[in-house]
Short mmCIF file of C-alpha atoms and ligand atoms in Angstrom, two decimals:
data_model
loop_
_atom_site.label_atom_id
_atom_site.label_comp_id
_atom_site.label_asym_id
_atom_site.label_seq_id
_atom_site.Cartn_x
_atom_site.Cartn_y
_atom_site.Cartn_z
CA UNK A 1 67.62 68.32 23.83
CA UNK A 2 65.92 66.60 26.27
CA UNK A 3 63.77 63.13 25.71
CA UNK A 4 61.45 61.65 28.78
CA UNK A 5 61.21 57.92 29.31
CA UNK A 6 57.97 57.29 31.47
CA UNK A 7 55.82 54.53 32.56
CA UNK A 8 52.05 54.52 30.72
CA UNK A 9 50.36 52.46 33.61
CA UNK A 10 50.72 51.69 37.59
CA UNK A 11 54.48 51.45 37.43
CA UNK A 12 57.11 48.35 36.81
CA UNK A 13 56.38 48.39 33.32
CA UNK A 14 60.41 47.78 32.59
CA UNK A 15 61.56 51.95 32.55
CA UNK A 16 64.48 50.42 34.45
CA UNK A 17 65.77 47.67 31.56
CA UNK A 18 64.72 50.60 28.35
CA UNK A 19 66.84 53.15 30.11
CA UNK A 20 69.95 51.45 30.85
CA UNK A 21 69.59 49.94 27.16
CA UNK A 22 68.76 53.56 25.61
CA UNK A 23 71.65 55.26 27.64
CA UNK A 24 74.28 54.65 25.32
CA UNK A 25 73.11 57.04 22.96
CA UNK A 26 72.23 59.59 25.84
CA UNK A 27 74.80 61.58 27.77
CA UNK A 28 72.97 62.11 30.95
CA UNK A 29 70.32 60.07 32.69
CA UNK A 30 68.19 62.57 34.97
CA UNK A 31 65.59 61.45 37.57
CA UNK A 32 62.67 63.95 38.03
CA UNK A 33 60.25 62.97 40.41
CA UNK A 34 59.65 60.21 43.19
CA UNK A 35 62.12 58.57 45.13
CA UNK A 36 63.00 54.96 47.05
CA UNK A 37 59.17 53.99 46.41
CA UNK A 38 60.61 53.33 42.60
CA UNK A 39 62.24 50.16 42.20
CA UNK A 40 63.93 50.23 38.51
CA UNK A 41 65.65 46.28 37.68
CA UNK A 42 68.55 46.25 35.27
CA UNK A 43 70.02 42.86 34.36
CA UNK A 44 74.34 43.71 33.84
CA UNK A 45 76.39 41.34 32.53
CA UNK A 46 73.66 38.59 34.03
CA UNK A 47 73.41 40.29 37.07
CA UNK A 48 70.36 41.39 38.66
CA UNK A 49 70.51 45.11 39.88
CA UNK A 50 67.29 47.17 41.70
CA UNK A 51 67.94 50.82 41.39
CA UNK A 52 65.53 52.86 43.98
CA UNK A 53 66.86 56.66 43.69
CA UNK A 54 70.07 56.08 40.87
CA UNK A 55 69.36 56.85 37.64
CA UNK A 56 69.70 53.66 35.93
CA UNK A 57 72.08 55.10 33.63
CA UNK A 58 74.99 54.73 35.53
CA UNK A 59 76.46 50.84 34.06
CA UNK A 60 77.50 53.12 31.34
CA UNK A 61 80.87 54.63 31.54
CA UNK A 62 79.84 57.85 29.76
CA UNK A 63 76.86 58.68 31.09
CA UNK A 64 76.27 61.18 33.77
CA UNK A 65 73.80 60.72 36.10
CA UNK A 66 71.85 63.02 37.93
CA UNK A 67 69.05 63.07 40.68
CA UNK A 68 67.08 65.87 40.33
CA UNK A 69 65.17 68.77 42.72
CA UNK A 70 61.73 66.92 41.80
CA UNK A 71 62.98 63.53 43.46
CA UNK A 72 62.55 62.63 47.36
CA UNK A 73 65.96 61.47 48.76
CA UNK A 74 65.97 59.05 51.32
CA UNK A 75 70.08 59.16 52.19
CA UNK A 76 70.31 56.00 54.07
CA UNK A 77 68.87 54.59 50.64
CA UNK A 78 71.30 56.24 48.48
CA UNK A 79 74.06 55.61 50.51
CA UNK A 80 73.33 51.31 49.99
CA UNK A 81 72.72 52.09 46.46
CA UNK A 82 76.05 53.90 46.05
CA UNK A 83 77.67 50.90 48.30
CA UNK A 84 76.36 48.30 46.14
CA UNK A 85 77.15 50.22 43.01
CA UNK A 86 80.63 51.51 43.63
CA UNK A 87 82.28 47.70 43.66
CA UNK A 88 80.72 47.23 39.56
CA UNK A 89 81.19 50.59 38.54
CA UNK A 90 84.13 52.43 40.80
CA UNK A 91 83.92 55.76 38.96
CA UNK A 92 80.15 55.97 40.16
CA UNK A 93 81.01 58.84 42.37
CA UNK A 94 82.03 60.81 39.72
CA UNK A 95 79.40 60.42 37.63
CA UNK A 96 76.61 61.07 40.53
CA UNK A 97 75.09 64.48 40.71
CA UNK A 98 72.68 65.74 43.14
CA UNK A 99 70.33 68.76 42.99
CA UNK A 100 70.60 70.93 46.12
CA UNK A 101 66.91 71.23 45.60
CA UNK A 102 65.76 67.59 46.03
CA UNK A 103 63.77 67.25 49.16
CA UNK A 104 64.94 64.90 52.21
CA UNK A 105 63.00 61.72 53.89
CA UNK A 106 64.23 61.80 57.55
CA UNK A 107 63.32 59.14 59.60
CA UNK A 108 60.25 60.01 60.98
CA UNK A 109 58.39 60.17 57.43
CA UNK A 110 58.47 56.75 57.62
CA UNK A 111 57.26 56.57 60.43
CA UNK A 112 54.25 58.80 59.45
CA UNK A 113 54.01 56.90 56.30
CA UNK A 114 53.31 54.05 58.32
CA UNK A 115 51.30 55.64 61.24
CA UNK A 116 49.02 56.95 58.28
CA UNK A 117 48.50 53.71 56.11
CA UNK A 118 47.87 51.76 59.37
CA UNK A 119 45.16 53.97 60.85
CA UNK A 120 43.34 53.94 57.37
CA UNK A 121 42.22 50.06 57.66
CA UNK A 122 40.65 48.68 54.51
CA UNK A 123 41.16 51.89 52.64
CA UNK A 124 45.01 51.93 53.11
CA UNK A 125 46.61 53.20 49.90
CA UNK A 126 49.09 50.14 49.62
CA UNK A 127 52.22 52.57 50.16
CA UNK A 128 55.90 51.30 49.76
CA UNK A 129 56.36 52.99 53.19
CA UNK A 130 58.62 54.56 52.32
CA UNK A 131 58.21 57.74 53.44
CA UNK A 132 56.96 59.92 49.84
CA UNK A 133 53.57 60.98 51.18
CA UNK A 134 55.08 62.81 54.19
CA UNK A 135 58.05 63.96 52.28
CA UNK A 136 55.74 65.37 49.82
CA UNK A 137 53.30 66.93 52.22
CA UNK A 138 56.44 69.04 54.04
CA UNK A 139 57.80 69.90 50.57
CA UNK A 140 54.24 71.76 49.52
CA UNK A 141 53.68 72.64 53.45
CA UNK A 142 57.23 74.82 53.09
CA UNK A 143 58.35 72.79 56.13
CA UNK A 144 60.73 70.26 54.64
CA UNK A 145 64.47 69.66 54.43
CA UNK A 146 66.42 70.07 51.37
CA UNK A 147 69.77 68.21 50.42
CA UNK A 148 71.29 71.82 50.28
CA UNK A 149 70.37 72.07 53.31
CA UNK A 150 73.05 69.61 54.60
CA UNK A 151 75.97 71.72 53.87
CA UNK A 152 74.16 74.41 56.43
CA UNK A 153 75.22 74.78 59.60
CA UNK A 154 72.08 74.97 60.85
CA UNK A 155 71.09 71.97 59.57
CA UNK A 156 70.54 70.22 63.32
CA UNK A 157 68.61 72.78 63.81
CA UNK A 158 66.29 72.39 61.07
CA UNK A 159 65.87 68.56 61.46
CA UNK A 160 64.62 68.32 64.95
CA UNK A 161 62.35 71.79 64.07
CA UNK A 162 60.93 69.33 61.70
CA UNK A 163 61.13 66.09 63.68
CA UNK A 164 59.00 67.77 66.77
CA UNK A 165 56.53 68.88 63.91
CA UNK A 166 56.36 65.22 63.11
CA UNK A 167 56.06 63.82 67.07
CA UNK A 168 53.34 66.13 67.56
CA UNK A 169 51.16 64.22 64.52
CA UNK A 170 52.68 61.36 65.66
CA UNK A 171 51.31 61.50 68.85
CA UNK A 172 47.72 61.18 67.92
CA UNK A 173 48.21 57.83 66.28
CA UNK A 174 48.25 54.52 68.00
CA UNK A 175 50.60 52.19 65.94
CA UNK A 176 53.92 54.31 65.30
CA UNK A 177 57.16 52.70 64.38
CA UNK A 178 60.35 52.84 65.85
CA UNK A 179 61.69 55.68 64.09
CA UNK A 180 64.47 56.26 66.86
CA UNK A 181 66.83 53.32 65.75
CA UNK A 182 66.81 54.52 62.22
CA UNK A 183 68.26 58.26 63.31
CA UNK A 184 71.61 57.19 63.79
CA UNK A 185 71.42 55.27 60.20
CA UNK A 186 70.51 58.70 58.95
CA UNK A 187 73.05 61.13 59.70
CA UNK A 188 75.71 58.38 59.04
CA UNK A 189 74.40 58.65 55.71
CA UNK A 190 73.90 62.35 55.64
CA UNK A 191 77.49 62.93 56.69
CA UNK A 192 78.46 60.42 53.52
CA UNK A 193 75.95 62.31 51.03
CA UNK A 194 78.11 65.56 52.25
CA UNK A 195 80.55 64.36 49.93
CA UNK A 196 78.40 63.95 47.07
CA UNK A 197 78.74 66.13 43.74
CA UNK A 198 75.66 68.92 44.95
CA UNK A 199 74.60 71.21 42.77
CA UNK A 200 72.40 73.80 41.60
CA UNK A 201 71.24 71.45 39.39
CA UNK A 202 69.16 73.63 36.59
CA UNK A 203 72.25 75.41 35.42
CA UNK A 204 74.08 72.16 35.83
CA UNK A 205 71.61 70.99 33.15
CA UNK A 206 71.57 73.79 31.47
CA UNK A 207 75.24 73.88 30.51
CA UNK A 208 74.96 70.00 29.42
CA UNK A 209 72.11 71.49 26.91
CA UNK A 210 74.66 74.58 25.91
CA UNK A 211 77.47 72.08 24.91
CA UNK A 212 74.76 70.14 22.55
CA UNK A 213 74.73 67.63 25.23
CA UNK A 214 71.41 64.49 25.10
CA UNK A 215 69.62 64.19 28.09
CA UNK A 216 67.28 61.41 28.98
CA UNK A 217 64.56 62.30 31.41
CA UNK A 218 64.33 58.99 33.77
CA UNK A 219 60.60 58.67 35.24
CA UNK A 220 59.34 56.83 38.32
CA UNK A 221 56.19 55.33 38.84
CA UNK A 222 53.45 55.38 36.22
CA UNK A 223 51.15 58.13 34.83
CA UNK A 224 48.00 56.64 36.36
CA UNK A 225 49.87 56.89 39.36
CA UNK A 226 49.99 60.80 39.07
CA UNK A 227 48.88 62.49 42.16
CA UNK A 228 46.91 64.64 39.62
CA UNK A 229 45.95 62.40 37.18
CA UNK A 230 45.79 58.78 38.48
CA UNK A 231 43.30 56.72 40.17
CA UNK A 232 43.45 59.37 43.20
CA UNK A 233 43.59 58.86 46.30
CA UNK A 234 45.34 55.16 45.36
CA UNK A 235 48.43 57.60 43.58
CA UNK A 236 52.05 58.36 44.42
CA UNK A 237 53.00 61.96 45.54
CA UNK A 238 54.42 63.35 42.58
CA UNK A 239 53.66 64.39 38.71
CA UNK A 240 54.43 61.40 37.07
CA UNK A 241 53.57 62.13 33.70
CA UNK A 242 55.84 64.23 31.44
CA UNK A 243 54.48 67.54 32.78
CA UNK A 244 56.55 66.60 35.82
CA UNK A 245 59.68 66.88 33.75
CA UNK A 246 59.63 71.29 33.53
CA UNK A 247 59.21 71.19 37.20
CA UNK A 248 61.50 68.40 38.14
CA UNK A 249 64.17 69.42 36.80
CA UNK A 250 64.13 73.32 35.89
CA UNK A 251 64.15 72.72 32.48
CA UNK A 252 61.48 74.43 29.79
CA UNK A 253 59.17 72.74 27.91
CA UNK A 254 60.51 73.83 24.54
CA UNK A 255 64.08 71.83 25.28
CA UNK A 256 61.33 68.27 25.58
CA UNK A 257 61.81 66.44 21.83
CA UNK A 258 60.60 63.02 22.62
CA UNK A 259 58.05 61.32 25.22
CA UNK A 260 58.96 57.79 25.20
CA UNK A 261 55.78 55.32 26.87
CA UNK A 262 56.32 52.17 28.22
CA UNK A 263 53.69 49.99 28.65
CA UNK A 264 53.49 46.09 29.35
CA UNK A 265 51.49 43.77 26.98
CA UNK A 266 49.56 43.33 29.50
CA UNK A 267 49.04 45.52 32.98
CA UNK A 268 50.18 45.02 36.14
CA UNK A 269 49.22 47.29 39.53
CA UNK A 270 50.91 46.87 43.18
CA UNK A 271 49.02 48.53 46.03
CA UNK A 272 45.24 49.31 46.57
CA UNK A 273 43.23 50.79 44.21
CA UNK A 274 41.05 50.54 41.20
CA UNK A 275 41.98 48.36 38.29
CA UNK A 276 39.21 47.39 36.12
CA UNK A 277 40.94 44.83 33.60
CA UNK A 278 42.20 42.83 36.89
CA UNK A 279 42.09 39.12 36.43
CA UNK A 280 41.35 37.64 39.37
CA UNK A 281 41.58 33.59 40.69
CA UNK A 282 43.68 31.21 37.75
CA UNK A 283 44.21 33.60 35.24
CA UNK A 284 45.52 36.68 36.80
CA UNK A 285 47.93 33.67 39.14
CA UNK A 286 48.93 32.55 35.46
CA UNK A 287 50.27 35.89 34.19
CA UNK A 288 51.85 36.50 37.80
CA UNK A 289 53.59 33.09 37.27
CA UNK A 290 54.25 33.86 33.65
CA UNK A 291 56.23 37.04 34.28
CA UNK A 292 57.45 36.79 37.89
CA UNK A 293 55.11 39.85 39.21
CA UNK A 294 56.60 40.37 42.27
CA UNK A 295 57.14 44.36 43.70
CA UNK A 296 61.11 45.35 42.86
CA UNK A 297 60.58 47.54 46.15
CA UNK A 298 58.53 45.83 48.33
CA UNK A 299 58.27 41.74 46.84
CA UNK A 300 54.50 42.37 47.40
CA UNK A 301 52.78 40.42 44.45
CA UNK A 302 51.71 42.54 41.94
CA UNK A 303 48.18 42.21 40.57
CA UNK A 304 47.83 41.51 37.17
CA UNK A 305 45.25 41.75 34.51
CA UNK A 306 44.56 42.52 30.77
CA UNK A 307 46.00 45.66 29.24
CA UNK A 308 43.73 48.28 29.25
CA UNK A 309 43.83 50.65 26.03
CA UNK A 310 41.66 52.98 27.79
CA UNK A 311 43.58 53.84 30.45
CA UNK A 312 46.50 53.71 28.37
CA UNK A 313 45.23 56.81 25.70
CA UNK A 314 44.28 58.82 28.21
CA UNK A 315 48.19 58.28 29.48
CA UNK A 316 49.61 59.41 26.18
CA UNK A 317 47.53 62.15 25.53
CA UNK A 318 48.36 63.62 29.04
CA UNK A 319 52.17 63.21 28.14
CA UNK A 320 52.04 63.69 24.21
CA UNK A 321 53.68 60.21 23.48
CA UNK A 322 55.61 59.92 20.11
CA UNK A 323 57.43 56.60 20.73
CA UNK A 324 56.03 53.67 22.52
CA UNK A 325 57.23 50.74 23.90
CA UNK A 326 55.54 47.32 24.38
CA UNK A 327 57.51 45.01 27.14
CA UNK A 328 57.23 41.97 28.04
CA UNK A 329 55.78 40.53 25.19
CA UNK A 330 57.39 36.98 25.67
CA UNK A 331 55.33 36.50 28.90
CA UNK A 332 51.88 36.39 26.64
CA UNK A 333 53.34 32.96 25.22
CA UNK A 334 50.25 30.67 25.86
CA UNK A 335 47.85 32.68 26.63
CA UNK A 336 44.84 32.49 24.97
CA UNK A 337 43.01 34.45 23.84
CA UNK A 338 44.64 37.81 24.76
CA UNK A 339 42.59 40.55 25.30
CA UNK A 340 42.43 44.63 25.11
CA UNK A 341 40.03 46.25 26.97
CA UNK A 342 38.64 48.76 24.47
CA UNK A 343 36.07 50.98 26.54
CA UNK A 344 34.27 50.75 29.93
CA UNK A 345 30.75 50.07 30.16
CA UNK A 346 30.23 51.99 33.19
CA UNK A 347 26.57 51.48 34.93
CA UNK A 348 25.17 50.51 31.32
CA UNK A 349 26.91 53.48 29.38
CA UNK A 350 29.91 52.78 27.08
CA UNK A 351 32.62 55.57 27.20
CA UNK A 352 36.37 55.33 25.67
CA UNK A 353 37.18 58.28 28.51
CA UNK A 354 38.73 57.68 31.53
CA UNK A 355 36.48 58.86 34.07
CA UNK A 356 36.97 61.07 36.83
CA UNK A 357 36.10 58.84 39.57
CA UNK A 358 37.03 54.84 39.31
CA UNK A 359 36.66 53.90 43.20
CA UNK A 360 32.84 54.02 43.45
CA UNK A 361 31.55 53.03 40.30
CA UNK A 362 31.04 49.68 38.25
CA UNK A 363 33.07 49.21 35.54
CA UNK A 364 32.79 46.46 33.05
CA UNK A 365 35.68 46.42 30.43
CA UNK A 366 34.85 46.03 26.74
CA UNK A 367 37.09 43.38 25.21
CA UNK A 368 38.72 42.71 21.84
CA UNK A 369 40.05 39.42 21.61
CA UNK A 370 43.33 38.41 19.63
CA UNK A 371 44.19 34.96 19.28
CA UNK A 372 47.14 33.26 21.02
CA UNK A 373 50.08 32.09 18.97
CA UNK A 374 52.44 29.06 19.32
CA UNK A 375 56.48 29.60 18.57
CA UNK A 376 57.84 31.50 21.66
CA UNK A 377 58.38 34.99 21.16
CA UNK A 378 61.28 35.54 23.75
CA UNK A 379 63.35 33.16 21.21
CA UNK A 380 62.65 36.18 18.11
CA UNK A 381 65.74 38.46 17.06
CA UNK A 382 64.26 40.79 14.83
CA UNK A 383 60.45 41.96 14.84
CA UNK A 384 59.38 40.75 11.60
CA UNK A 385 59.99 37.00 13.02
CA UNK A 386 57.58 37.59 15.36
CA UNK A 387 54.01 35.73 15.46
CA UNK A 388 51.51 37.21 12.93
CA UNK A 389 48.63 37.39 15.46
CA UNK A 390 51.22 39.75 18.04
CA UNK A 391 52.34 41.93 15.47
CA UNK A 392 48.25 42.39 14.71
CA UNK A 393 47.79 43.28 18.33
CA UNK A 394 50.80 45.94 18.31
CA UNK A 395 49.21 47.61 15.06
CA UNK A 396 45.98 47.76 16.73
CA UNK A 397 47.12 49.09 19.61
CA UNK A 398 49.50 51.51 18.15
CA UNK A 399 46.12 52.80 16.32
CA UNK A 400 43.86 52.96 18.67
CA UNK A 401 46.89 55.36 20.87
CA UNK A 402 47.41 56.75 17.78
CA UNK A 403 50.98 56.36 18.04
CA UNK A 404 54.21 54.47 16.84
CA UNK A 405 55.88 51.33 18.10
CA UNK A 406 59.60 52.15 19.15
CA UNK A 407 60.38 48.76 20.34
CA UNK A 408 58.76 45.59 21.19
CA UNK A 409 60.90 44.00 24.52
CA UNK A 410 61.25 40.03 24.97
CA UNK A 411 62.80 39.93 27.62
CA UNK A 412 64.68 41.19 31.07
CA UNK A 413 68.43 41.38 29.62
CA UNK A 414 69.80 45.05 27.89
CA UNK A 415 69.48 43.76 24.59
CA UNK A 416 66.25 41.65 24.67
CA UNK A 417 64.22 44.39 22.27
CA UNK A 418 62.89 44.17 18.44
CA UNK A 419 63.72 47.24 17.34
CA UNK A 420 60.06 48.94 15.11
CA UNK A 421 61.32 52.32 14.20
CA UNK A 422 64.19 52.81 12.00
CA UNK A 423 66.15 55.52 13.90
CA UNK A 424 65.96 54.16 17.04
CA UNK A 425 69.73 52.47 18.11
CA UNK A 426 69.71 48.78 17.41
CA UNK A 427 70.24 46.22 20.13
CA UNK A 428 73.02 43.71 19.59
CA UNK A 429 72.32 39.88 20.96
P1 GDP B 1 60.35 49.51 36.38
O1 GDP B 1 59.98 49.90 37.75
O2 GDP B 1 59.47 50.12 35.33
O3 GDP B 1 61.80 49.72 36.06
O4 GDP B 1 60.07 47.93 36.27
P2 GDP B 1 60.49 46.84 37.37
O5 GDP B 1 61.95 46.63 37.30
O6 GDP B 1 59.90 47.15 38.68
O7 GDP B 1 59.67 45.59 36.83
C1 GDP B 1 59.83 45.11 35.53
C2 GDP B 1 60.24 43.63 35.63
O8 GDP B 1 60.09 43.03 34.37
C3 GDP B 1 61.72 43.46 35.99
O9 GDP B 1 61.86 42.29 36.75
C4 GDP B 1 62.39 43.31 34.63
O10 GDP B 1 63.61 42.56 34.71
C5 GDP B 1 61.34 42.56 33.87
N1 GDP B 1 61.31 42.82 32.43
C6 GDP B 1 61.49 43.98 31.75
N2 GDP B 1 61.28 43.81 30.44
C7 GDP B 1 60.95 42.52 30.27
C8 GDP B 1 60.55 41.73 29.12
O11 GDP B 1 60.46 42.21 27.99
N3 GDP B 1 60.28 40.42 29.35
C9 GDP B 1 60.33 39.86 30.59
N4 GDP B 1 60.03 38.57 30.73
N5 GDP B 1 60.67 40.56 31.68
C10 GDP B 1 60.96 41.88 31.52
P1 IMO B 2 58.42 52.09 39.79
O1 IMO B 2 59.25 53.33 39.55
C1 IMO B 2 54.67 50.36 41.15
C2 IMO B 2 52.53 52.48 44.32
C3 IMO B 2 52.45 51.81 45.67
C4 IMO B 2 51.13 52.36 46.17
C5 IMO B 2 51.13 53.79 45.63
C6 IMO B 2 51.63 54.82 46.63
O2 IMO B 2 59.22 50.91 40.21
O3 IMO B 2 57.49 51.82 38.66
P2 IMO B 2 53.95 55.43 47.74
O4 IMO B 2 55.04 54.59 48.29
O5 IMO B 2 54.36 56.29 46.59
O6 IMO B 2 53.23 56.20 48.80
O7 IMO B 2 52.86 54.39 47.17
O8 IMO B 2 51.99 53.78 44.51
N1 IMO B 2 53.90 52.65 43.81
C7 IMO B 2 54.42 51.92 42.81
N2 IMO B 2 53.89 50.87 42.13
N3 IMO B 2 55.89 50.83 40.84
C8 IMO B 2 56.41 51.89 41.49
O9 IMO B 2 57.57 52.48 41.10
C9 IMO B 2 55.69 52.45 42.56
N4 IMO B 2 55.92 53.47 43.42
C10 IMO B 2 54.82 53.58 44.17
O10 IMO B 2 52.43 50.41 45.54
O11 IMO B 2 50.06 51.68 45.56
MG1 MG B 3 59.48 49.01 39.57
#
């Protein structure tokens, strides 16, 4: 069967640390949508590892990892991921598959990424830059490049088809990048990713299902991030929410058993856009201090604010949640009082719906306040030690999502969880 580990809110909500802790009871790890815009951080053995296009399954020795036809692939990305990787984990190679579907960033889709975001001014989308939009647009434009597509002989052919595509846009913009000294980068890379385990990745997948094999469904970004769904137009390319799973991978929805959410205690958001529970001035430098909200991806500063339940039910309903995760619990030591935006008072009228448009309206949060507690809770080993007044706020927001608490994580390393639910594996400290 398959489960699907996503993120609830603008992305970084910790999907990197849960997965590499959950993969030792899964058998493959399997990326399904976005690409080097994702930064995933995985603490190993103390050490601090970003994972941008890897699944971050692959510190364990079992697990097969797999990037899959829903995921943008830059190579020259990959190829410093698998460099970095290979000296910690030398098997990685063999362990590393690659859908022959999974659509390819060339060069200049950065540089249209760029040309784009720069010519918008004030209502720039706050991009990584990293080239998704563009890749995204040639992928549903049926002009793009595909990783099988490498192994063509025609595959020269088909990159500068696309590239003079690209230098005719590009010529109606006035600030374009040098995309030129990243080309030879590229095919470098391309020629290494040549080696790389390709293949037709949904019967790849569906043999691992045959032989009774667990799969773990590894999501980027965060669900109001979905081009469909989020706060568009300040939203990734892809389907972020679990929907994006059947497509992203060729699999049916009948092999999905469990949606796993993560959400922080608290919310975070990098890049333009709308955020109502944003905390602007002291308090939202406090909780940046508090838990080091700095981009994975980019360093930008993260914004940070209160977490908003809201936002957060519409998010499980859209993916059908049954397990959810609170991180970063320790970082709400001190604060006080904590709140939990409830419903919007939008123009004077009090909804608990997300509504369509977030950009152009005002929107006042409704608050429930929780008080603050006093013995750290990154120092608990078990979730009953926890402060009374926390484990209050978890049951009220587990009721108001109407849904159950998996884990409760204090803190970056593997094992730094409270387990909540009985079946779930238990860390070990
Ligand atoms: P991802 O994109 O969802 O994988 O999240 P990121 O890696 O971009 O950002 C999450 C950050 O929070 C990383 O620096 C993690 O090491 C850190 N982190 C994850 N869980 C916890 C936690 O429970 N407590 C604290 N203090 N940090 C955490
Ligand atoms: P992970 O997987 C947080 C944001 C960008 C920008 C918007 C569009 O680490 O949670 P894009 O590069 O996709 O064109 O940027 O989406 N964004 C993320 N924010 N975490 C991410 O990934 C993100 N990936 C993209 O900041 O606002
Ligand atoms: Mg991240």
């Amino acid at each position: 069967m398959i489960d699907v580990l996503l993120g609830l809110q603008w992305g970084d909500e910790g999907k990197g640390k849960i997965v590499d802790f959950l993969a030792a009871k899964y058998d493959v790890i399997a990326r399904f949508q976005g690409g080097p815009n994702a930064g995933h951080t995985l603490y190993v053995n103390g050490n601090k590892i970003v994972l941008h296009t890897i699944p971050s399954g692959v510190f364990h020795q079992h697990c097969l990892n797999l990037i899959g036809n829903g995921v943008v692939i830059d190579p020259v990305t990959l190829n410093k991921e698998i460099e970095a990787i290979v000296p910690l984990q030398s098997d990685l190679l063999s362990r590393l598959f690659v859908s022959q579907r999974a659509h390819l960033i060339v060069p200049t889709h950065r540089a249209l990424d760029a040309a784009s975001e720069s010519s918008k001014g004030h209502e720039k989308i706050g991009s990584t830059l990293k080239g998704i939009g563009p890749a995204y647009m040639d992928k549903t434009g049926r002009n793009g490049l595909r990783v099988g597509d490498i192994l063509s002989k025609n595959f020269h052919r088909k990159y500068e088809a696309l590239k003079a595509k690209h230098l005719e846009i590009l010529a109606r913009y006035e600030h374009v990048i040098n995309w030129e000294e990243l080309e030879a980068p590229f095919f470098d890379a391309i020629e290494k990713m040549r080696s790389l385990q390709i293949v037709n990745a949904e019967y790849w997948l569906e043999d691992q299902l045959k032989k009774g094999k667990n799969i773990l469904a590894e999501g980027a970004q965060g669900s109001m991030l979905d081009i469909d769904f989020g706060t568009y137009p300040y939203v990734t390319s892809s389907n972020t929410v679990a929907g994006g799973v059947c497509s992203g991978l060729g699999v049916s929805p009948s092999k999905v058993r469990d949606v796993i959410g993560i959400t922080k205690a608290y919310c975070t958001r990098v890049g333009s856009g709308p955020f109502p529970t944003e905390l602007v001035g002291e308090e939202g430098d406090a909780l940046r201090k508090a838990g080091a909200e700095f981009g994975a991806t980019t360093g930008r500063p993260r914004r940070c604010g209160w977490i908003d339940l809201v936002a957060l039910k519409y998010a499980v309903m859209l993916s059908g949640v049954t397990k959810l995760i609170i991180t970063k619990a320790d970082v709400m030591d001190g604060f006080n009082p904590i709140k939990a935006a409830v419903a919007y008072n939008i123009e004077g009228k009090v909804t608990k719906e997300l509504p369509y448009d977030l950009c152009d309206v005002d929107i006042a949060p409704v608050y429930k306040e929780f008080p603050g507690w006093d013995n750290p809770i990154g120092l608990c080993k078990t979730f009953d030690e926890l402060p009374e007044v926390f484990k209050s706020y978890c049951t009220y927001v587990a009721q108001y999502l109407n849904t159950n608490i998996a884990y409760i994580s204090n803190g970056t390393g593997r094992d730094q969880l409270l387990k909540v639910m009985s079946e779930m594996p238990t860390p070990t400290r």
